[in-house]
Coordinates of C-alpha atoms in Angstrom, one line a residue:
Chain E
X13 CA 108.7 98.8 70.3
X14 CA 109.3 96.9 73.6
X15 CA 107.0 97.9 76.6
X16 CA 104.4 96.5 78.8
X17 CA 100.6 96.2 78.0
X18 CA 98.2 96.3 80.6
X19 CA 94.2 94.8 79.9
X20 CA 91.6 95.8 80.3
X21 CA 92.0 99.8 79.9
X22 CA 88.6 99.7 82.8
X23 CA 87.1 96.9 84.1
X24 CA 83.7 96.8 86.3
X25 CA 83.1 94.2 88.7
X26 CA 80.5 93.0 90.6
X27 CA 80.5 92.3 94.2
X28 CA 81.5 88.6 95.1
X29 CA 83.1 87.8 92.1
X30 CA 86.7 87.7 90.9
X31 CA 88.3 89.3 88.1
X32 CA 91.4 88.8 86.2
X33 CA 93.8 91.7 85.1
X34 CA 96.3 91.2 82.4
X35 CA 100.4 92.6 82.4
X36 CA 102.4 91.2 79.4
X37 CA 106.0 92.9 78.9
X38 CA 108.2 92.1 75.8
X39 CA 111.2 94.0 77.8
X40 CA 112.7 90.5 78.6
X41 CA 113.1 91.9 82.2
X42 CA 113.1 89.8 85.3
X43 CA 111.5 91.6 87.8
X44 CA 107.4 92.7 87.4
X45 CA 105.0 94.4 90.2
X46 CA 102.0 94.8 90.7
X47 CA 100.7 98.5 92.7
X48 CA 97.6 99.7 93.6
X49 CA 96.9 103.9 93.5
X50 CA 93.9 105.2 94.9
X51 CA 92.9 108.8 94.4
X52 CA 95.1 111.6 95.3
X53 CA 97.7 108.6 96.8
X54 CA 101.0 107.0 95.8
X55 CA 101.2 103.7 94.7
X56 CA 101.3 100.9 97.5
X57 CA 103.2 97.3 96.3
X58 CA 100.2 94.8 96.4
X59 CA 102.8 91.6 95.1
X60 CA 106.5 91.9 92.8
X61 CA 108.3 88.5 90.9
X62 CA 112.1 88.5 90.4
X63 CA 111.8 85.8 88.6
X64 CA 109.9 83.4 86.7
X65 CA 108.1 80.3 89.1
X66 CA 108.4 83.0 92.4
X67 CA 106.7 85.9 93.8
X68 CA 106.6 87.6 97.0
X69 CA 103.7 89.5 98.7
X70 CA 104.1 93.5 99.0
X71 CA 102.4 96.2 101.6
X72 CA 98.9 95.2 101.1
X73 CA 98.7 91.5 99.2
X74 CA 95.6 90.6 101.2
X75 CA 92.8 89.8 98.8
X76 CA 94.9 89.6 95.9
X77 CA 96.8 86.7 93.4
X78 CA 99.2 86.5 91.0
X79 CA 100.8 83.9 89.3
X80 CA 104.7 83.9 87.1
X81 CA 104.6 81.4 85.1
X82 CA 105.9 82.9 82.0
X83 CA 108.9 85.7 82.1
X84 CA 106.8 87.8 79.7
X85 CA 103.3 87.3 81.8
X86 CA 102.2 88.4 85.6
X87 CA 98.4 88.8 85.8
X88 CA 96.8 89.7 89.1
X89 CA 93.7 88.2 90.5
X90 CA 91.4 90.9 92.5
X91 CA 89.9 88.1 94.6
X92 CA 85.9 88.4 96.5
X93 CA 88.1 89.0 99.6
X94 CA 89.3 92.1 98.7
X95 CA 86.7 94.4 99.9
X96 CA 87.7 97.7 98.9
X97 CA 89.5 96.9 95.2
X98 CA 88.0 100.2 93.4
X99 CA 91.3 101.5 92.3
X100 CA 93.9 102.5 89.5
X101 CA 96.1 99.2 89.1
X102 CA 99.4 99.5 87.5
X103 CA 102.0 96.8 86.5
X104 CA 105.6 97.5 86.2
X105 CA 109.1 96.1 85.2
X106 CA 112.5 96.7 85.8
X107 CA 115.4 95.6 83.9
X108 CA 118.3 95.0 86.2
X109 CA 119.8 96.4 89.9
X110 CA 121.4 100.2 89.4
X111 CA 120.6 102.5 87.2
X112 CA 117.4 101.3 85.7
X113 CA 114.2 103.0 86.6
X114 CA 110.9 101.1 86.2
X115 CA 108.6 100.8 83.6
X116 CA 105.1 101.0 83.8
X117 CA 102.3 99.9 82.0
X118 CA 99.1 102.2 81.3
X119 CA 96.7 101.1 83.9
X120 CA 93.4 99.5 84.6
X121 CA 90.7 101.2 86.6
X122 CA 88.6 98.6 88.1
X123 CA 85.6 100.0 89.8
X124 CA 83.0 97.8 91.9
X125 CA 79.3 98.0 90.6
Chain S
X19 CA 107.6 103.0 105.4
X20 CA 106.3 105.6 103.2
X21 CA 109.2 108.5 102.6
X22 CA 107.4 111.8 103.1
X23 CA 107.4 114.5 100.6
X24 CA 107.0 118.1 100.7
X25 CA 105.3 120.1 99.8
X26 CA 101.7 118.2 99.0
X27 CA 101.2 121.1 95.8
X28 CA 102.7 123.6 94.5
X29 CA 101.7 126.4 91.7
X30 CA 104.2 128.2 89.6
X31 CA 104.5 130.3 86.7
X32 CA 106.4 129.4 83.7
X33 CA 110.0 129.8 84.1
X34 CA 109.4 129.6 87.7
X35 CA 111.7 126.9 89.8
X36 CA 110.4 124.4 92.1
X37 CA 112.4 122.4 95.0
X38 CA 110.3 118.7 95.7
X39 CA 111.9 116.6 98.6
X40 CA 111.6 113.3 99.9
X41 CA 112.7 112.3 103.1
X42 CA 112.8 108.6 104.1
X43 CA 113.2 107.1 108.1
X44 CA 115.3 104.0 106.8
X45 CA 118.9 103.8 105.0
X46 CA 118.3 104.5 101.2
X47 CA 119.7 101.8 98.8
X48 CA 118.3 104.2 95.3
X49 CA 116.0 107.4 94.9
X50 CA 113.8 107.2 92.3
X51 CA 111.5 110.1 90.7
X52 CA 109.0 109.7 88.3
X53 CA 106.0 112.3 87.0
X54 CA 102.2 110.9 86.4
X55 CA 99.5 112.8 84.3
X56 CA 96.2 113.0 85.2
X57 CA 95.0 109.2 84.4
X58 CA 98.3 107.8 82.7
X59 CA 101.3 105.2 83.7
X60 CA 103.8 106.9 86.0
X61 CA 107.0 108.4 83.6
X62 CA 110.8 107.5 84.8
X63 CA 112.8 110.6 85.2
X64 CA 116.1 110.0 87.3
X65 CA 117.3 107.8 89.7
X66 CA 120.0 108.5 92.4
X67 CA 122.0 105.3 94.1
X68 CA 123.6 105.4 97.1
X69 CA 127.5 106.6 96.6
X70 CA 126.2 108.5 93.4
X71 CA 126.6 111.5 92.1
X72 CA 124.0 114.2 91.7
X73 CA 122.3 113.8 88.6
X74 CA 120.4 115.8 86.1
X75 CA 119.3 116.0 82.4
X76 CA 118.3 119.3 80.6
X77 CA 116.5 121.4 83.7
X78 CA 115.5 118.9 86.0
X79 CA 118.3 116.9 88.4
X80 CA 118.2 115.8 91.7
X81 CA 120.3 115.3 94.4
X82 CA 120.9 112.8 97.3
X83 CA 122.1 112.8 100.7
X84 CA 122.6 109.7 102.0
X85 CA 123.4 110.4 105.7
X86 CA 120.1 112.4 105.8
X87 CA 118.3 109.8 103.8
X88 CA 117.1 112.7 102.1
X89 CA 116.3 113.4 98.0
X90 CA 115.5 116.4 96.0
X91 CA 114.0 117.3 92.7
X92 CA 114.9 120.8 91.0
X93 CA 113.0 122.3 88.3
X94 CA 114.3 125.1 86.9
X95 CA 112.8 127.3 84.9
X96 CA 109.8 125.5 84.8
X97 CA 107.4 124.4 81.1
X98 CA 103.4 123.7 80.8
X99 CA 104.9 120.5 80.4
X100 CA 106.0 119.7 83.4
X101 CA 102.7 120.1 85.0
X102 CA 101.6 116.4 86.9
X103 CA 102.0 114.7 90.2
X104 CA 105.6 113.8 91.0
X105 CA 106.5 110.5 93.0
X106 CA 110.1 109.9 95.0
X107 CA 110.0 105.8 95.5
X108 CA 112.8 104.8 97.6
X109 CA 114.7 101.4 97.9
X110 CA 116.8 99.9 100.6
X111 CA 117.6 96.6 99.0
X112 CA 117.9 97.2 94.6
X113 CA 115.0 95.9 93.4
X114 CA 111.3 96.9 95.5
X115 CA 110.3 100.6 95.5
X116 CA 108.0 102.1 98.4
X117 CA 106.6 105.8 96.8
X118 CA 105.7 108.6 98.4
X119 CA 102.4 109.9 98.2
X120 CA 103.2 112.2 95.4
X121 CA 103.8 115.9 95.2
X122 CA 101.0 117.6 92.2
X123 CA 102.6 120.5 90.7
X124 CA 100.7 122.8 88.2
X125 CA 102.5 125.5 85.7
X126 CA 100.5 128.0 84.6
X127 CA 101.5 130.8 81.5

């Protein structure tokens, strides 16, 4: 079945260093995002790609990467800048304009240590 | 911006019905609603786009009014199942959503 997987399921981190977390879809959709939920809160945009070589920052990009080099691929980088990043990350896709709701993958909670 | 909803939490009692609303301050492209469990991937339930119609699938549609910039969810007759936080994420170009900050709704027997 076609969806998007999200690693790792948690991830600690240590302060000053960066970690990596992976979003692969097999959905052959364009458009992936990346958003950030903290507890009790909606989901803020941290960076979204419509398509492959090209990305664009969202509401709170500061302190955070990405890179779209593959359709199927759109990992985020929780750089040492990022002071606060203990939060539920999510990665999603969407399959075309109109009609099409997104899908989401099923998380990583990365928490600081 | 953030579109607001209302209210923050409600409680019901099965077969109860529930209104959940989302109000935006800029011109709405698409209305989006999804419903989150406690620690899982938000769920896709229905979205509205501007010019549509209301929509709807067994008990739960939604409507949208575009000169108010305004959305709303209807439960009726409300399941355990439906228990979990639901999101309105709101569009005004077709592809980047902007969600609310969730409204948690709890069904009890």
């Amino acid at each position: 079945d076609g969806g998007i997987t999200q690693s790792p399921k948690y991830l600690f981190r240590k302060e000053g260093q960066n970690v990596t977390l992976s979003c692969e879809q097999n959905l052959n959709h364009d458009a992936m995002y990346w958003y950030r939920q903290d507890p009790g809160q909606g989901l803020r945009l941290i960076y979204y790609s419509q398509i492959v070589n090209d990305f664009q920052k969202g509401d709170i990009a500061e302190g955070y990467s990405v890179s779209r080099e593959k359709k199927e691929s759109f990992p985020l980088t929780v750089t040492s800048a990022q002071k606060n990043p203990t939060a539920f990350y999510l990665c999603a896709s969407l399959r075309g304009i109109g009609g099409y709701g997104y899908t989401f993958g099923s998380g990583t909670r990365l928490t600081v240590v | 911006q953030q579109p607001v909803q209302s209210p923050q939490a409600v409680i019901l009692r099965e077969g109860e019905d529930a209104v959940i609303n989302c109000s935006s301050s800029k011109a709405l492209y698409s209305v989006h609603w999804y419903r989150q469990k406690h620690g899982e991937a938000p769920v896709f339930l229905m979205i509205l786009l501007k010019g549509g119609e209301q929509k709807g699938h067994d008990k739960i549609s939604a409507s949208f009014n575009e000169k108010k910039q305004q959305s709303s969810l209807y439960l009726t007759a409300s399941q355990l199942s439906y228990s979990g936080t639901y999101f309105c994420g709101t569009s005004g170009s077709a592809r980047q959503l902007t969600f609310g900050s969730g409204t948690q709704l709890t069904v009890l027997p």
